Amino acid sequence: MSAFTSKFADELIANAAYIGTPGKGILAADESTGTIGKRLASINVENVETNRRNLRELLFTAPGALPCLSGVILFEETLYQKSSDGKLFVDILKEGGVLPGIKVDKGTVELAGTDGETTTQGLDGLGDRCKKYYEAGARFAKWRAVLKIGENEPSEHSIHENAYGLARYAVICQENGLVPIVEPEILVDGSHDIQKCAAVTERVLAACYKALSDHHVLLEGTLLKPNMVTPGSDSPKVSPEVIAEHTVRALQRTVPAAVPAIVFLSGGQSEEEATRNLNAMNQLKTKKPWSLSFSFGRALQQSTLKTWAGKEENVKAAQEALYVRCKANSEATLGTYKGDAKLGDGAAESLHVKDYKY
Amino acid sequence: MSAFAGKYADELIKTAKYIATPGKGILAADESTGTIGKRFASINVENVESNRQALRELLFTSPGAFPCLSGVILFEETLYQKTSDGKPFVDLLMENGVIPGIKVDKGVVDLAGTNGETTTQGLDSLGARCQEYYKAGARFAKWRAVLKIGVTEPSELSIQENAKGLARYAIICQENGLVPIVEPEVLTDGSHDIKKCAAVTETVLAAVYKALNDHHVLLEGTLLKPNMVTPGSDSPKVAPEVIAEYTVTALRRTVPPAVPGIVFLSGGQSEEEATLNLNAMNKLDVLKPWTLTFSFGRALQQSTLKAWAGKTENLAKAQATFLTRCKANSDATLGKYTGGASGDSAASESLYVKGYTY
């Protein structure tokens, strides 16, 4: 095959397919220490390890949540943390039928000579790190590449750098037993229309799949985490059906059928928007040879965070809020969401932060 | 969109989809004057215009053949020819639900500095030629790029040149109302195994779809005409099920779902082999987001030519033979072929010619 033959091939294929199980999706709980600090600050909670651990325990032990999930992406610290009664988080997840994943990139750095475009770092020693993560129980990984739309952006240079960075990361993961989630996020920032976003998304995805082919990545053992195709943040909104049509068409034009699942990022969308858009995609009657699911961070946790506010007495209510969003998104992967999820405090709130940095 | 949406977009999409109708396929009757001369020589028929006209009339008036065909590829001369009672061939075809297509490439030339690799010419004034062909009734076109497998082949240069040539041809066709059939033929010549053919086919197809994306080609208005994935001509043969598995895997890894149909070339395969392989692909229980059908030249005409031998008294027999192969392949597109369509030894005769040039 053009794909390299890894000793992990069968396992990668099985795990990638499992993550794409209809009715399930991914909770992105991999906020770095700095980023989770911003979230905790917004609810007046101190950014110390116990609080970070408490938050994740709240999420992973929320009744009814795990059956809606096939994976959770973790930050390195969390991979080694335990619940308050001494059980490793990775074991709690595994026993609940949820694969632990790990964020492996080391953030973005600017590309000299461009107008604020970036590339992602993290390749040094990545193979060894993946081996350790596999030993600790991780079975998939995530690497976020970031592109933006502007007058002259994304540049060919930025597209190439980010696509080939993703490809190198992907094959290193596969050599070490981790299913790579390939995430080429095109930021929503800007005043462009949905057609522009579609054109850029198609161009970026085409470059990604060429790079993955060049690097001999086994597509059946990967997942894609793209942006949905939407108007820019400064442009008028459109309906979920329009977003669904443009998004699925862009994917039909670029993503080979060998990829088992596409797990969307939510970007700056509110919890409810993200769910409705995903639902509309799954209702669309057209060729979709990959399952369409979620890998949401803010769009799963926003209401939960607000409800918790760092207080022990709010844990139960916060866990219910998480369950509501998990269930809603689980239904959205089946196209059966009726929009009747009990809207928690903040579920309709836009989560857009201009020029968002993790 | 990333794709160019010209004035013919809707028509292109409709035509491509029709050609890909399950149960139908393409008769490649576009042999150049030189090539048809070789065929005639093998049955002792003089290579003059009336004989070329007679052969094509035989094929196009075969009772019962039309329902098995969605398109016929013609050579330029044939596009302007008529039946013996004065009806233009293109009208005869169109009236019977068969779309006329036209070969537009001008053959291959060597790439200097390579080991016998080639590129295809025909881009000069292609737009103007396409306009003329459209006026004459053609609604799709064909351009054959050729690659070979060797120790250092196909080279990166050959892959890039041929992919770009195909992409440039494709967009020019779409600008002028013709659905481009994209044909990147990887020759069977050689002693390599099926895995090598698979790896090369995947690499070539990945490059082709990147080039099509770069050139803003509307994939929904194209068709792909690839080689099947097989062992080299000097290697032991394998079962149709094995060919089916490797071929469909290669296509799932590279051909975006937006492409409506894949119309295989038969290369040097015998009539029966080609049909059995196509049948096995359609029986394969795996998700295939494009239809899999045929665009056969020799593999549809070989027995027919022999049965005809240039004699009018053989007309009925020749046409019956042709119908047999059409029906067999029509069944194969539905996975319903049960084998042994004709006891004719010609059907099992290999049509392999080393270093085949049109």
Short mmCIF file of C-alpha atoms in Angstrom, two decimals, chain B residues 8-338:
data_model
loop_
_atom_site.label_atom_id
_atom_site.label_comp_id
_atom_site.label_asym_id
_atom_site.label_seq_id
_atom_site.Cartn_x
_atom_site.Cartn_y
_atom_site.Cartn_z
CA TYR B 8 -22.39 24.71 -17.73
CA ALA B 9 -22.18 23.59 -14.08
CA ASP B 10 -25.68 22.11 -13.77
CA GLU B 11 -25.44 20.37 -17.14
CA LEU B 12 -22.04 18.90 -16.33
CA ILE B 13 -23.29 17.52 -13.03
CA LYS B 14 -26.36 16.01 -14.68
CA THR B 15 -24.40 14.46 -17.55
CA ALA B 16 -21.71 12.98 -15.28
CA LYS B 17 -24.36 11.50 -13.02
CA TYR B 18 -26.23 10.00 -15.98
CA ILE B 19 -23.10 8.38 -17.40
CA ALA B 20 -22.58 6.79 -13.96
CA THR B 21 -26.07 5.19 -13.93
CA PRO B 22 -25.85 1.70 -12.42
CA GLY B 23 -26.42 -0.91 -15.13
CA LYS B 24 -24.78 1.23 -17.80
CA GLY B 25 -21.28 2.04 -18.90
CA ILE B 26 -19.15 3.44 -21.70
CA LEU B 27 -18.06 1.92 -25.00
CA ALA B 28 -14.65 3.32 -25.83
CA ALA B 29 -14.75 3.42 -29.62
CA ASP B 30 -12.27 6.27 -29.95
CA GLU B 31 -9.40 4.43 -31.59
CA SER B 32 -7.38 6.85 -33.69
CA THR B 33 -6.98 6.13 -37.38
CA GLY B 34 -3.59 4.55 -36.74
CA THR B 35 -4.79 2.37 -33.89
CA ILE B 36 -7.94 1.16 -35.63
CA GLY B 37 -5.62 0.25 -38.49
CA LYS B 38 -3.87 -2.25 -36.20
CA ARG B 39 -7.22 -3.77 -35.23
CA PHE B 40 -8.24 -4.07 -38.87
CA ALA B 41 -4.94 -5.62 -39.79
CA SER B 42 -5.59 -8.39 -37.27
CA ILE B 43 -8.80 -9.32 -39.14
CA ASN B 44 -7.47 -8.58 -42.63
CA VAL B 45 -9.64 -5.55 -43.22
CA GLU B 46 -8.40 -2.52 -45.18
CA ASN B 47 -8.03 0.66 -43.13
CA VAL B 48 -10.22 3.00 -45.21
CA GLU B 49 -12.92 5.39 -44.09
CA SER B 50 -15.82 3.23 -45.27
CA ASN B 51 -14.59 0.31 -43.19
CA ARG B 52 -14.10 2.49 -40.16
CA GLN B 53 -17.65 3.77 -40.68
CA ALA B 54 -18.96 0.23 -41.16
CA LEU B 55 -17.44 -1.00 -37.91
CA ARG B 56 -18.87 1.85 -35.88
CA GLU B 57 -22.27 1.45 -37.54
CA LEU B 58 -22.18 -2.24 -36.61
CA LEU B 59 -21.56 -1.32 -32.99
CA PHE B 60 -24.04 1.55 -32.77
CA THR B 61 -26.93 -0.34 -34.36
CA SER B 62 -26.55 -3.56 -32.38
CA PRO B 63 -30.05 -4.52 -31.24
CA GLY B 64 -30.39 -4.37 -27.47
CA ALA B 65 -26.99 -2.80 -26.83
CA PHE B 66 -28.13 0.76 -26.11
CA PRO B 67 -29.77 0.10 -22.73
CA CYS B 68 -26.38 -1.21 -21.49
CA LEU B 69 -24.57 1.97 -22.46
CA SER B 70 -24.67 5.51 -21.09
CA GLY B 71 -21.93 6.85 -23.34
CA VAL B 72 -19.67 6.15 -26.30
CA ILE B 73 -16.27 7.78 -26.74
CA LEU B 74 -15.61 8.73 -30.36
CA PHE B 75 -12.59 9.71 -32.39
CA GLU B 76 -12.96 13.03 -34.19
CA GLU B 77 -13.63 11.47 -37.58
CA THR B 78 -16.51 9.41 -36.19
CA LEU B 79 -18.15 12.43 -34.54
CA TYR B 80 -19.01 13.68 -38.04
CA GLN B 81 -19.89 10.33 -39.67
CA LYS B 82 -23.37 9.01 -40.47
CA THR B 83 -25.12 5.67 -40.76
CA SER B 84 -25.57 4.14 -44.22
CA ASP B 85 -29.05 5.69 -44.38
CA GLY B 86 -27.69 9.14 -43.66
CA LYS B 87 -28.28 9.62 -39.93
CA PRO B 88 -25.47 11.28 -37.97
CA PHE B 89 -24.03 8.85 -35.46
CA VAL B 90 -24.39 11.42 -32.67
CA ASP B 91 -28.12 11.70 -33.33
CA LEU B 92 -28.54 7.93 -33.34
CA LEU B 93 -26.77 7.71 -30.01
CA MET B 94 -28.58 10.62 -28.35
CA GLU B 95 -31.99 9.35 -29.46
CA ASN B 96 -31.23 6.09 -27.71
CA GLY B 97 -30.07 7.53 -24.40
CA VAL B 98 -26.37 7.22 -25.13
CA ILE B 99 -24.23 10.32 -24.74
CA PRO B 100 -21.53 10.97 -27.37
CA GLY B 101 -18.06 11.70 -26.05
CA ILE B 102 -14.86 12.73 -27.78
CA LYS B 103 -11.19 11.85 -27.38
CA VAL B 104 -9.34 15.17 -27.22
CA ASP B 105 -5.74 14.33 -26.39
CA LYS B 106 -3.07 14.20 -29.09
CA GLY B 107 -1.09 11.26 -27.83
CA VAL B 108 2.03 11.02 -25.68
CA VAL B 109 5.54 12.38 -26.03
CA ASP B 110 8.64 11.39 -24.07
CA LEU B 111 9.76 13.34 -21.05
CA ALA B 112 13.42 14.15 -21.58
CA GLY B 113 15.71 12.90 -18.87
CA THR B 114 13.41 10.12 -17.79
CA ASN B 115 13.52 6.43 -18.53
CA GLY B 116 10.85 6.34 -21.23
CA GLU B 117 8.21 8.19 -19.24
CA THR B 118 5.74 10.35 -21.12
CA THR B 119 3.41 13.28 -20.89
CA THR B 120 0.27 13.83 -22.96
CA GLN B 121 -0.19 16.68 -25.42
CA GLY B 122 -3.33 18.39 -26.72
CA LEU B 123 -3.82 21.55 -24.66
CA ASP B 124 -3.22 24.01 -27.53
CA SER B 125 -6.54 25.48 -28.69
CA LEU B 126 -8.31 22.84 -26.66
CA GLY B 127 -10.98 25.32 -25.61
CA ALA B 128 -11.86 26.16 -29.19
CA ARG B 129 -11.88 22.47 -30.16
CA CYS B 130 -14.17 21.64 -27.25
CA GLN B 131 -16.60 24.32 -28.40
CA GLU B 132 -16.70 22.74 -31.85
CA TYR B 133 -17.20 19.29 -30.41
CA TYR B 134 -20.02 20.55 -28.19
CA LYS B 135 -21.73 22.03 -31.25
CA ALA B 136 -21.36 18.69 -33.01
CA GLY B 137 -23.17 16.96 -30.13
CA ALA B 138 -20.42 15.75 -27.79
CA ARG B 139 -21.12 16.14 -24.10
CA PHE B 140 -18.06 14.51 -22.53
CA ALA B 141 -14.38 14.18 -23.36
CA LYS B 142 -11.46 11.87 -22.67
CA TRP B 143 -7.74 12.47 -22.17
CA ARG B 144 -5.37 9.60 -21.49
CA ALA B 145 -2.29 10.15 -19.32
CA VAL B 146 0.13 7.24 -19.09
CA LEU B 147 2.44 6.21 -16.26
CA LYS B 148 4.57 3.15 -15.83
CA ILE B 149 5.96 1.15 -12.93
CA GLY B 150 9.68 0.50 -12.82
CA VAL B 151 12.58 0.62 -10.42
CA THR B 152 12.51 4.43 -10.34
CA GLU B 153 9.13 4.91 -12.02
CA PRO B 154 6.82 6.61 -11.92
CA SER B 155 9.06 9.56 -11.15
CA GLU B 156 7.82 12.59 -9.25
CA LEU B 157 8.21 14.58 -12.50
CA SER B 158 6.03 12.19 -14.46
CA ILE B 159 3.36 12.15 -11.76
CA GLN B 160 3.30 15.95 -11.52
CA GLU B 161 3.32 16.53 -15.29
CA ASN B 162 0.57 14.06 -16.00
CA ALA B 163 -1.59 15.17 -13.06
CA LYS B 164 -1.30 18.82 -14.07
CA GLY B 165 -1.99 18.04 -17.72
CA LEU B 166 -5.14 16.19 -16.72
CA ALA B 167 -6.25 19.06 -14.49
CA ARG B 168 -5.69 21.69 -17.17
CA TYR B 169 -7.56 19.56 -19.73
CA ALA B 170 -10.38 19.02 -17.24
CA ILE B 171 -11.03 22.66 -16.49
CA ILE B 172 -10.90 23.65 -20.16
CA CYS B 173 -13.52 20.98 -20.91
CA GLN B 174 -15.77 22.24 -18.14
CA GLU B 175 -15.46 25.83 -19.39
CA ASN B 176 -16.86 24.54 -22.69
CA GLY B 177 -19.63 22.20 -21.58
CA LEU B 178 -17.88 18.83 -21.76
CA VAL B 179 -17.63 16.46 -18.79
CA PRO B 180 -13.95 15.50 -18.59
CA ILE B 181 -13.11 11.84 -18.09
CA VAL B 182 -9.84 11.93 -16.15
CA GLU B 183 -7.71 8.94 -17.17
CA PRO B 184 -4.37 8.41 -15.37
CA GLU B 185 -3.48 4.95 -16.67
CA VAL B 186 -0.77 3.11 -14.76
CA LEU B 187 0.38 0.46 -17.25
CA THR B 188 0.40 -3.20 -16.21
CA ASP B 189 3.77 -3.86 -17.83
CA GLY B 190 6.26 -5.29 -15.35
CA SER B 191 6.95 -8.00 -12.82
CA HIS B 192 5.78 -6.10 -9.77
CA ASP B 193 3.17 -7.50 -7.39
CA ILE B 194 -0.32 -6.18 -6.73
CA LYS B 195 0.82 -4.27 -3.62
CA LYS B 196 3.23 -2.25 -5.70
CA CYS B 197 0.50 -1.44 -8.20
CA ALA B 198 -1.75 -0.39 -5.32
CA ALA B 199 0.88 1.90 -3.82
CA VAL B 200 1.60 3.55 -7.16
CA THR B 201 -2.08 3.91 -8.03
CA GLU B 202 -2.79 5.57 -4.67
CA THR B 203 0.15 7.97 -5.07
CA VAL B 204 -0.90 8.87 -8.61
CA LEU B 205 -4.58 9.37 -7.74
CA ALA B 206 -3.70 11.53 -4.71
CA ALA B 207 -1.62 13.76 -7.00
CA VAL B 208 -4.41 13.88 -9.59
CA TYR B 209 -7.03 15.03 -7.10
CA LYS B 210 -4.70 17.64 -5.63
CA ALA B 211 -4.12 18.99 -9.14
CA LEU B 212 -7.85 19.00 -9.91
CA ASN B 213 -8.42 20.98 -6.71
CA ASP B 214 -5.63 23.44 -7.60
CA HIS B 215 -7.24 24.03 -11.00
CA HIS B 216 -10.72 24.57 -9.50
CA VAL B 217 -12.26 21.61 -11.31
CA LEU B 218 -15.87 20.84 -10.32
CA LEU B 219 -15.54 17.22 -9.20
CA GLU B 220 -19.30 16.57 -9.40
CA GLY B 221 -18.97 17.18 -13.14
CA THR B 222 -16.12 14.75 -13.81
CA LEU B 223 -15.58 11.01 -14.11
CA LEU B 224 -12.47 8.99 -13.30
CA LYS B 225 -11.09 6.33 -15.65
CA PRO B 226 -8.39 4.49 -13.73
CA ASN B 227 -6.63 1.18 -14.16
CA MET B 228 -7.78 -1.65 -11.95
CA VAL B 229 -5.18 -2.60 -9.35
CA THR B 230 -3.60 -5.86 -10.52
CA PRO B 231 -0.23 -7.64 -10.46
CA GLY B 232 2.16 -6.73 -13.27
CA SER B 233 1.81 -8.46 -16.63
CA ASP B 234 4.82 -10.68 -15.88
CA SER B 235 3.56 -11.70 -12.46
CA PRO B 236 1.22 -14.51 -11.45
CA LYS B 237 -2.45 -13.67 -11.78
CA VAL B 238 -4.73 -13.33 -8.76
CA ALA B 239 -8.46 -13.85 -8.23
CA PRO B 240 -11.03 -11.19 -9.14
CA GLU B 241 -11.87 -10.82 -5.44
CA VAL B 242 -8.28 -9.86 -4.68
CA ILE B 243 -8.22 -7.35 -7.53
CA ALA B 244 -11.52 -5.97 -6.30
CA GLU B 245 -10.27 -5.52 -2.75
CA TYR B 246 -7.04 -3.74 -3.68
CA THR B 247 -8.75 -1.59 -6.29
CA VAL B 248 -11.62 -0.44 -4.12
CA THR B 249 -9.27 0.22 -1.18
CA ALA B 250 -7.07 2.39 -3.39
CA LEU B 251 -10.09 4.35 -4.61
CA ARG B 252 -11.54 4.77 -1.10
CA ARG B 253 -8.22 6.28 -0.05
CA THR B 254 -8.03 8.84 -2.84
CA VAL B 255 -11.22 9.58 -4.79
CA PRO B 256 -13.47 12.13 -3.08
CA PRO B 257 -17.15 11.14 -2.75
CA ALA B 258 -18.12 14.15 -4.90
CA VAL B 259 -17.01 12.19 -8.00
CA PRO B 260 -20.19 10.47 -9.27
CA GLY B 261 -18.67 7.54 -11.14
CA ILE B 262 -15.53 5.56 -11.79
CA VAL B 263 -15.34 4.01 -15.27
CA PHE B 264 -12.52 1.48 -15.43
CA LEU B 265 -10.20 0.98 -18.36
CA SER B 266 -9.57 -2.63 -19.28
CA GLY B 267 -5.89 -2.33 -20.20
CA GLY B 268 -4.65 -5.65 -21.53
CA GLN B 269 -7.27 -7.75 -19.77
CA SER B 270 -9.35 -10.21 -21.74
CA GLU B 271 -13.06 -9.48 -22.15
CA GLU B 272 -13.98 -12.06 -19.53
CA GLU B 273 -11.33 -11.01 -17.00
CA ALA B 274 -12.38 -7.37 -17.19
CA THR B 275 -16.02 -8.29 -16.63
CA LEU B 276 -15.28 -10.67 -13.75
CA ASN B 277 -13.10 -8.07 -12.02
CA LEU B 278 -15.71 -5.35 -12.38
CA ASN B 279 -18.34 -7.73 -11.06
CA ALA B 280 -16.23 -8.62 -8.02
CA MET B 281 -15.82 -4.93 -7.20
CA ASN B 282 -19.54 -4.37 -7.26
CA LYS B 283 -20.12 -7.38 -5.04
CA LEU B 284 -17.59 -6.20 -2.45
CA ASP B 285 -19.38 -5.41 0.79
CA VAL B 286 -17.78 -2.08 1.57
CA LEU B 287 -18.98 1.49 1.31
CA LYS B 288 -18.45 2.89 -2.20
CA PRO B 289 -19.68 6.48 -2.64
CA TRP B 290 -19.27 6.44 -6.46
CA THR B 291 -20.66 3.96 -8.97
CA LEU B 292 -18.16 1.51 -10.44
CA THR B 293 -18.65 0.82 -14.11
CA PHE B 294 -16.78 0.31 -17.37
CA SER B 295 -15.21 2.30 -20.16
CA PHE B 296 -13.95 -0.57 -22.25
CA GLY B 297 -12.49 -0.56 -25.72
CA ARG B 298 -10.84 -3.84 -26.53
CA ALA B 299 -12.65 -5.62 -23.74
CA LEU B 300 -15.98 -4.87 -25.41
CA GLN B 301 -14.98 -5.21 -29.06
CA GLN B 302 -12.46 -8.03 -29.35
CA SER B 303 -14.83 -10.92 -30.04
CA THR B 304 -17.08 -8.69 -32.09
CA LEU B 305 -14.23 -7.71 -34.39
CA LYS B 306 -13.26 -11.33 -34.91
CA ALA B 307 -16.85 -12.36 -35.57
CA TRP B 308 -17.26 -9.53 -38.12
CA ALA B 309 -13.96 -10.01 -39.96
CA GLY B 310 -15.07 -7.17 -42.21
CA LYS B 311 -17.84 -9.16 -43.92
CA THR B 312 -21.44 -7.94 -44.20
CA GLU B 313 -22.75 -11.50 -43.98
CA ASN B 314 -21.28 -11.68 -40.46
CA LEU B 315 -23.14 -8.59 -39.27
CA ALA B 316 -25.84 -10.28 -37.22
CA LYS B 317 -23.39 -12.66 -35.56
CA ALA B 318 -21.00 -9.82 -34.74
CA GLN B 319 -23.78 -7.72 -33.28
CA ALA B 320 -25.03 -10.61 -31.17
CA THR B 321 -21.50 -11.07 -29.84
CA PHE B 322 -21.29 -7.39 -29.02
CA LEU B 323 -24.61 -7.52 -27.19
CA THR B 324 -23.34 -10.44 -25.11
CA ARG B 325 -20.38 -8.43 -23.82
CA CYS B 326 -22.52 -5.33 -23.23
CA LYS B 327 -25.00 -7.31 -21.16
CA ALA B 328 -22.25 -9.08 -19.24
CA ASN B 329 -20.69 -5.76 -18.26
CA SER B 330 -24.05 -4.20 -17.49
CA ASP B 331 -24.65 -7.09 -15.08
CA ALA B 332 -21.17 -6.64 -13.66
CA THR B 333 -21.95 -3.04 -12.68
CA LEU B 334 -24.72 -4.48 -10.53
CA GLY B 335 -22.62 -7.36 -9.17
CA LYS B 336 -24.96 -9.78 -10.94
CA TYR B 337 -22.68 -11.35 -13.53
CA THR B 338 -22.57 -15.12 -13.24
#
